[in-house]
mmCIF file of C-alpha atoms in Angstrom:
data_model
loop_
_atom_site.group_PDB
_atom_site.id
_atom_site.type_symbol
_atom_site.label_atom_id
_atom_site.label_comp_id
_atom_site.label_asym_id
_atom_site.label_seq_id
_atom_site.Cartn_x
_atom_site.Cartn_y
_atom_site.Cartn_z
ATOM 1 C CA MET A 30 -24.198 -26.698 249.136
ATOM 2 C CA ARG A 31 -25.123 -24.466 251.949
ATOM 3 C CA ARG A 32 -23.766 -20.992 251.771
ATOM 4 C CA PHE A 33 -22.002 -19.339 254.496
ATOM 5 C CA ASN A 34 -23.907 -16.651 256.381
ATOM 6 C CA HIS A 35 -22.447 -13.388 257.265
ATOM 7 C CA LEU A 36 -21.337 -14.370 260.846
ATOM 8 C CA GLN A 37 -19.492 -17.365 259.358
ATOM 9 C CA ARG A 38 -17.658 -15.313 256.785
ATOM 10 C CA VAL A 39 -16.555 -12.913 259.463
ATOM 11 C CA LEU A 40 -15.251 -15.751 261.672
ATOM 12 C CA SER A 41 -13.572 -17.403 258.865
ATOM 13 C CA ILE A 42 -11.784 -14.055 258.034
ATOM 14 C CA CYS A 43 -10.733 -13.718 261.665
ATOM 15 C CA ILE A 44 -9.465 -17.269 261.921
ATOM 16 C CA VAL A 45 -7.372 -16.773 258.678
ATOM 17 C CA VAL A 46 -6.087 -13.496 260.199
ATOM 18 C CA VAL A 47 -5.169 -15.189 263.410
ATOM 19 C CA LEU A 48 -3.372 -17.825 261.603
ATOM 20 C CA CYS A 49 -1.386 -15.636 259.397
ATOM 21 C CA LEU A 50 -0.578 -13.495 262.492
ATOM 22 C CA GLY A 51 0.589 -16.662 264.285
ATOM 23 C CA CYS A 52 2.703 -17.753 261.204
ATOM 24 C CA VAL A 53 4.471 -14.395 261.044
ATOM 25 C CA LEU A 54 5.088 -14.367 264.945
ATOM 26 C CA MET A 55 6.391 -17.791 264.823
ATOM 27 C CA GLY A 56 8.649 -16.865 261.781
ATOM 28 C CA LEU A 57 9.891 -13.834 263.709
ATOM 29 C CA ARG A 58 10.586 -15.846 266.805
ATOM 30 C CA GLN A 59 12.708 -18.447 265.060
ATOM 31 C CA GLN A 60 14.517 -15.764 263.337
ATOM 32 C CA ALA A 61 15.226 -14.102 266.642
ATOM 33 C CA LEU A 62 16.379 -17.354 268.171
ATOM 34 C CA SER A 63 18.500 -18.082 265.052
ATOM 35 C CA ASP A 64 19.965 -14.481 265.279
ATOM 36 C CA MET A 65 20.696 -15.040 269.174
ATOM 37 C CA GLY A 66 22.345 -18.319 268.510
ATOM 38 C CA TYR A 67 24.448 -16.867 265.537
ATOM 39 C CA SER A 68 25.520 -13.847 267.624
ATOM 40 C CA ALA A 69 26.438 -16.296 270.543
ATOM 41 C CA TRP A 70 28.574 -18.378 268.114
ATOM 42 C CA THR A 71 30.001 -15.259 266.725
ATOM 43 C CA TYR A 72 31.214 -13.859 270.116
ATOM 44 C CA ILE A 73 32.541 -17.410 271.060
ATOM 45 C CA GLN A 74 34.408 -17.805 267.652
ATOM 46 C CA TYR A 75 35.801 -14.109 267.944
ATOM 47 C CA GLY A 76 36.869 -14.361 271.689
ATOM 48 C CA LEU A 77 38.356 -17.796 271.483
ATOM 49 C CA ILE A 78 39.687 -18.068 267.740
ATOM 50 C CA GLU A 79 39.746 -14.850 265.756
ATOM 51 C CA HIS A 80 40.913 -12.314 268.546
ATOM 52 C CA PRO A 81 43.763 -14.480 269.764
ATOM 53 C CA LEU A 82 44.895 -15.172 266.332
ATOM 54 C CA GLN A 83 44.628 -11.403 265.492
ATOM 55 C CA SER A 84 46.721 -10.529 268.624
ATOM 56 C CA ILE A 85 49.390 -13.129 267.621
ATOM 57 C CA GLY A 86 49.320 -11.684 264.242
ATOM 58 C CA HIS A 87 49.920 -8.245 265.609
ATOM 59 C CA VAL A 88 52.705 -9.365 267.879
ATOM 60 C CA PHE A 89 54.539 -10.905 264.854
ATOM 61 C CA SER A 90 53.846 -7.696 262.764
ATOM 62 C CA ASP A 91 55.181 -5.523 265.550
ATOM 63 C CA PHE A 92 58.282 -7.760 265.849
ATOM 64 C CA ALA A 93 58.803 -7.537 262.127
ATOM 65 C CA ASN A 94 58.417 -3.826 262.103
ATOM 66 C CA LEU A 95 60.920 -3.598 265.157
ATOM 67 C CA TRP A 96 63.330 -5.949 263.169
ATOM 68 C CA HIS A 97 63.055 -3.797 260.025
ATOM 69 C CA GLN A 98 63.466 -0.743 262.161
ATOM 70 C CA TYR A 99 66.733 -2.118 263.654
ATOM 71 C CA ASP A 100 67.985 -2.967 260.115
ATOM 72 C CA ASP A 101 67.185 0.565 259.081
ATOM 73 C CA ASN A 102 68.942 2.143 262.037
ATOM 74 C CA GLU A 103 71.954 -0.264 261.514
ATOM 75 C CA TYR A 104 72.070 0.920 257.767
ATOM 76 C CA LEU A 105 71.763 4.507 258.824
ATOM 77 C CA ASN A 106 74.604 4.158 261.402
ATOM 78 C CA GLN A 107 76.837 2.554 258.900
ATOM 79 C CA GLU A 108 75.999 5.386 256.434
ATOM 80 C CA LEU A 109 76.793 8.062 259.067
ATOM 81 C CA ALA A 110 80.131 6.305 259.908
ATOM 82 C CA GLU A 111 81.193 6.187 256.222
ATOM 83 C CA GLN A 112 80.310 10.010 255.937
ATOM 84 C CA ARG A 113 82.377 10.700 258.888
ATOM 85 C CA SER A 114 85.220 8.769 257.358
ATOM 86 C CA TYR A 115 84.803 10.494 254.031
ATOM 87 C CA LYS A 116 84.807 13.746 255.788
ATOM 88 C CA THR A 117 87.873 12.979 257.780
ATOM 89 C CA LEU A 118 89.773 11.786 254.466
ATOM 90 C CA TYR A 119 88.573 14.850 252.674
ATOM 91 C CA GLU A 120 90.001 17.194 255.481
ATOM 92 C CA GLU A 121 93.110 15.181 255.607
ATOM 93 C CA GLU A 122 93.617 15.526 251.739
ATOM 94 C CA GLN A 123 92.688 19.270 252.111
ATOM 95 C CA ASN A 124 95.359 19.798 254.761
ATOM 96 C CA LYS A 125 97.903 17.972 252.669
ATOM 97 C CA ASN A 126 97.120 20.176 249.633
ATOM 98 C CA GLU A 127 97.335 23.314 251.716
ATOM 99 C CA GLU A 128 100.695 22.261 253.049
ATOM 100 C CA LEU A 129 101.991 21.396 249.612
ATOM 101 C CA GLU A 130 100.825 24.733 248.247
ATOM 102 C CA LYS A 131 102.630 26.623 251.251
ATOM 103 C CA LEU A 132 105.894 24.613 250.540
ATOM 104 C CA LEU A 133 105.700 25.457 246.889
ATOM 105 C CA ASP A 134 105.506 29.284 247.822
ATOM 106 C CA VAL A 135 108.614 28.611 250.113
ATOM 107 C CA GLN A 136 110.464 26.994 246.986
ATOM 108 C CA ASN A 137 109.413 29.924 244.702
ATOM 109 C CA ALA A 138 110.486 32.539 247.222
ATOM 110 C CA SER A 139 114.257 31.538 247.031
ATOM 111 C CA SER A 140 116.251 30.812 243.854
ATOM 112 C CA ASP A 141 119.624 30.976 245.723
ATOM 113 C CA THR A 142 118.928 28.092 247.913
ATOM 114 C CA LYS A 143 119.175 24.294 247.033
ATOM 115 C CA MET A 144 115.823 22.695 247.887
ATOM 116 C CA ILE A 145 114.660 19.196 247.857
ATOM 117 C CA SER A 146 111.010 18.418 248.262
ATOM 118 C CA CYS A 147 110.004 15.104 249.971
ATOM 119 C CA SER A 148 107.643 13.438 252.472
ATOM 120 C CA VAL A 149 107.865 11.866 255.861
ATOM 121 C CA ILE A 150 107.900 8.037 255.386
ATOM 122 C CA LYS A 151 108.469 7.025 258.977
ATOM 123 C CA ARG A 152 108.026 8.453 262.381
ATOM 124 C CA SER A 153 107.988 6.018 265.062
ATOM 125 C CA SER A 154 105.921 6.576 268.269
ATOM 126 C CA GLU A 155 108.940 5.551 270.300
ATOM 127 C CA THR A 156 111.263 8.297 268.797
ATOM 128 C CA TRP A 157 108.406 10.742 267.877
ATOM 129 C CA ASN A 158 110.229 13.970 269.127
ATOM 130 C CA GLN A 159 113.835 12.374 268.160
ATOM 131 C CA THR A 160 113.948 11.579 264.460
ATOM 132 C CA VAL A 161 111.822 11.152 261.202
ATOM 133 C CA THR A 162 112.663 9.315 257.950
ATOM 134 C CA VAL A 163 112.131 11.186 254.708
ATOM 135 C CA SER A 164 111.984 10.072 251.131
ATOM 136 C CA ALA A 165 114.919 11.753 249.693
ATOM 137 C CA GLY A 166 118.704 10.653 249.873
ATOM 138 C CA SER A 167 122.048 11.029 248.367
ATOM 139 C CA LYS A 168 120.559 10.291 244.905
ATOM 140 C CA GLN A 169 118.468 13.405 245.247
ATOM 141 C CA GLY A 170 121.399 15.592 246.296
ATOM 142 C CA VAL A 171 120.852 15.419 250.156
ATOM 143 C CA LYS A 172 123.732 15.905 252.494
ATOM 144 C CA GLU A 173 124.411 15.807 256.091
ATOM 145 C CA ASN A 174 123.654 18.922 258.190
ATOM 146 C CA MET A 175 121.191 20.327 255.669
ATOM 147 C CA LEU A 176 118.223 22.053 257.139
ATOM 148 C CA VAL A 177 114.890 20.427 257.008
ATOM 149 C CA ARG A 178 111.724 22.707 257.170
ATOM 150 C CA THR A 179 107.868 22.554 256.826
ATOM 151 C CA SER A 180 105.823 25.327 255.504
ATOM 152 C CA GLU A 181 105.935 27.240 258.809
ATOM 153 C CA GLY A 182 109.776 26.687 259.557
ATOM 154 C CA MET A 183 112.673 24.642 260.731
ATOM 155 C CA VAL A 184 111.981 21.351 262.305
ATOM 156 C CA GLY A 185 115.556 19.654 262.139
ATOM 157 C CA LEU A 186 118.794 18.812 260.564
ATOM 158 C CA VAL A 187 119.706 15.844 258.392
ATOM 159 C CA SER A 188 121.715 13.478 260.417
ATOM 160 C CA LYS A 189 122.193 10.452 258.192
ATOM 161 C CA VAL A 190 121.767 9.914 254.380
ATOM 162 C CA GLN A 191 121.024 6.860 252.563
ATOM 163 C CA THR A 192 120.731 6.484 248.841
ATOM 164 C CA ASN A 193 116.866 7.255 248.607
ATOM 165 C CA THR A 194 116.053 8.050 252.305
ATOM 166 C CA SER A 195 117.475 10.315 255.080
ATOM 167 C CA ILE A 196 117.099 10.372 258.736
ATOM 168 C CA VAL A 197 116.292 13.876 260.316
ATOM 169 C CA ALA A 198 117.329 14.766 263.749
ATOM 170 C CA LEU A 199 114.471 16.898 265.108
ATOM 171 C CA LEU A 200 115.246 20.040 267.092
ATOM 172 C CA THR A 201 112.858 18.639 269.765
ATOM 173 C CA GLY A 202 115.212 15.795 270.341
ATOM 174 C CA GLU A 203 116.653 15.549 273.763
ATOM 175 C CA ASN A 204 120.326 15.947 272.263
ATOM 176 C CA LEU A 205 120.942 17.931 269.233
ATOM 177 C CA ILE A 206 123.715 16.643 267.051
ATOM 178 C CA ASN A 207 124.868 20.304 266.528
ATOM 179 C CA ASP A 208 123.927 23.761 268.014
ATOM 180 C CA VAL A 209 121.743 25.593 265.559
ATOM 181 C CA ALA A 210 122.905 29.147 264.902
ATOM 182 C CA VAL A 211 120.038 31.664 265.111
ATOM 183 C CA LYS A 212 119.678 35.276 265.111
ATOM 184 C CA MET A 213 116.872 37.963 266.161
ATOM 185 C CA SER A 214 116.135 41.335 264.583
ATOM 186 C CA LEU A 215 115.814 44.170 267.141
ATOM 187 C CA ALA A 216 113.517 47.333 266.917
ATOM 188 C CA ASP A 217 116.584 49.473 266.190
ATOM 189 C CA GLY A 218 117.354 47.422 263.079
ATOM 190 C CA SER A 219 120.262 45.681 264.583
ATOM 191 C CA THR A 220 120.865 41.937 264.835
ATOM 192 C CA ILE A 221 121.780 39.657 267.655
ATOM 193 C CA GLU A 222 123.008 36.148 267.410
ATOM 194 C CA GLY A 223 123.016 32.998 269.514
ATOM 195 C CA VAL A 224 122.559 29.157 269.241
ATOM 196 C CA ILE A 225 119.671 26.853 270.083
ATOM 197 C CA GLN A 226 121.219 24.426 272.556
ATOM 198 C CA SER A 227 118.625 22.074 273.768
ATOM 199 C CA TYR A 228 114.997 21.184 273.987
ATOM 200 C CA ASP A 229 113.275 21.466 277.337
ATOM 201 C CA VAL A 230 110.788 18.543 277.534
ATOM 202 C CA ASN A 231 108.921 19.862 280.473
ATOM 203 C CA ARG A 232 108.351 23.306 278.822
ATOM 204 C CA ASN A 233 108.071 22.094 275.364
ATOM 205 C CA GLU A 234 110.474 24.873 274.313
ATOM 206 C CA TYR A 235 114.013 25.501 273.051
ATOM 207 C CA ARG A 236 116.736 26.756 275.195
ATOM 208 C CA MET A 237 118.676 29.396 273.507
ATOM 209 C CA SER A 238 121.793 31.256 274.473
ATOM 210 C CA LEU A 239 123.037 34.628 273.152
ATOM 211 C CA PHE A 240 126.676 35.767 272.298
ATOM 212 C CA ASN A 241 125.751 39.248 273.670
ATOM 213 C CA ASN A 242 124.181 38.660 276.968
ATOM 214 C CA ASP A 243 123.135 42.348 277.654
ATOM 215 C CA ALA A 244 121.096 42.766 274.525
ATOM 216 C CA SER A 245 117.518 44.032 274.624
ATOM 217 C CA VAL A 246 115.160 41.156 273.883
ATOM 218 C CA THR A 247 111.459 40.964 274.615
ATOM 219 C CA SER A 248 108.923 38.196 274.459
ATOM 220 C CA GLY A 249 107.317 37.672 271.106
ATOM 221 C CA GLN A 250 110.324 38.193 269.163
ATOM 222 C CA ALA A 251 110.945 35.927 266.065
ATOM 223 C CA VAL A 252 113.960 33.643 266.074
ATOM 224 C CA ALA A 253 115.439 32.666 262.606
ATOM 225 C CA THR A 254 118.403 30.758 261.370
ATOM 226 C CA SER A 255 121.571 32.901 260.923
ATOM 227 C CA GLY A 256 123.098 30.728 258.186
ATOM 228 C CA LYS A 257 126.441 30.595 260.086
ATOM 229 C CA GLY A 258 126.227 27.258 261.669
ATOM 230 C CA GLY A 259 126.025 24.776 258.976
ATOM 231 C CA ASN A 260 125.168 23.822 255.466
ATOM 232 C CA TYR A 261 121.918 25.838 255.517
ATOM 233 C CA PRO A 262 120.640 29.424 254.647
ATOM 234 C CA SER A 263 119.587 32.115 256.850
ATOM 235 C CA GLY A 264 116.241 33.492 257.731
ATOM 236 C CA VAL A 265 114.279 30.276 258.212
ATOM 237 C CA LEU A 266 111.875 30.739 261.242
ATOM 238 C CA VAL A 267 112.691 28.559 264.363
ATOM 239 C CA GLY A 268 110.228 29.928 266.751
ATOM 240 C CA THR A 269 109.088 32.760 269.005
ATOM 241 C CA VAL A 270 110.557 33.933 272.364
ATOM 242 C CA THR A 271 108.408 33.316 275.241
ATOM 243 C CA GLU A 272 110.668 33.847 278.333
ATOM 244 C CA ILE A 273 114.024 35.575 279.166
ATOM 245 C CA GLU A 274 116.023 34.376 282.127
ATOM 246 C CA ARG A 275 118.581 36.830 283.671
ATOM 247 C CA ASN A 276 121.412 36.032 286.212
ATOM 248 C CA ASP A 277 122.320 38.173 289.217
ATOM 249 C CA ASP A 278 124.142 40.581 287.003
ATOM 250 C CA SER A 279 120.940 41.206 284.853
ATOM 251 C CA LEU A 280 122.620 39.533 281.955
ATOM 252 C CA ILE A 281 120.683 37.066 279.800
ATOM 253 C CA SER A 282 121.453 33.591 280.870
ATOM 254 C CA THR A 283 118.850 31.562 279.002
ATOM 255 C CA ILE A 284 116.070 32.482 276.331
ATOM 256 C CA TYR A 285 113.053 30.149 275.899
ATOM 257 C CA VAL A 286 111.781 29.693 272.463
ATOM 258 C CA LYS A 287 108.434 28.170 271.317
ATOM 259 C CA PRO A 288 108.667 26.035 268.411
ATOM 260 C CA ILE A 289 106.758 26.545 265.056
ATOM 261 C CA SER A 290 103.085 25.254 265.533
ATOM 262 C CA ASN A 291 103.107 22.228 263.265
ATOM 263 C CA ILE A 292 106.429 20.637 264.543
ATOM 264 C CA GLN A 293 104.453 17.657 266.052
ATOM 265 C CA SER A 294 102.653 16.842 263.027
ATOM 266 C CA PHE A 295 103.668 17.325 259.383
ATOM 267 C CA THR A 296 103.614 15.188 256.251
ATOM 268 C CA TYR A 297 105.755 17.199 253.715
ATOM 269 C CA VAL A 298 109.142 18.878 254.012
ATOM 270 C CA VAL A 299 111.787 20.708 252.105
ATOM 271 C CA ILE A 300 115.432 19.911 252.574
ATOM 272 C CA MET A 301 117.422 23.173 252.307
ATOM 273 C CA GLY A 302 121.209 23.753 251.662
ATOM 274 C CA ASN A 303 123.416 26.527 250.437
ATOM 275 C CA GLY A 304 123.712 26.958 246.847
ATOM 276 C CA ASP A 305 126.952 25.223 246.521
ATOM 277 C CA ALA A 306 125.727 22.201 248.753
#
């Protein structure tokens, strides 16, 4: 066999190199075309399928989050409402306890007076300023015309007695069953007396008249029971003088008395009578 000369060997090597380069380039071109095709399909798949599905998924996810947020807000609002309710109940019970403690002090302060503790069981809106029903009656020793007071002072007189309940005519009623005998202590140590005659619904104050019309009375003076008008003791606060009206002779015609502060709202009372009541 004839051997290749030097030129033939060189040409053979060049041809082999060219063929190898051609194969490499063809492979790269096919890979590039494949990559381009893959990229185009990827974009189409993402744009038409994956992205819409992801968007829909995000919408449902956001809706679910909003729904959970709504549930959380409803739960928090309910918890807040319950907290407010508990606070109101706590404050109400606290006020009742304070009222009972003050009434206990009233009972302990006087041993000569007959006292019967009870609670208000009925106060109709239609007769709010007229009467209340309390949880003590003849069985507990209640009698008509006994004085009824809160921790602050007098609120009315017993008008009707039943076995276990009694009806109290309030001082704020339009027509008092009896005038309430009262007194005031003056600066010089003397005492003047009078009666609570009626309640002025326009002023929300009592009308009081004195037996001594030329007495020296000033606003701010305390008015208390005198103990001479019925089956109840003296010294129970009724209210405070707010205004003095005089006639042409400078004599006192009418004194207006502001009631005790809690007369419109009270739960517990003490019914008071003289020792032999």
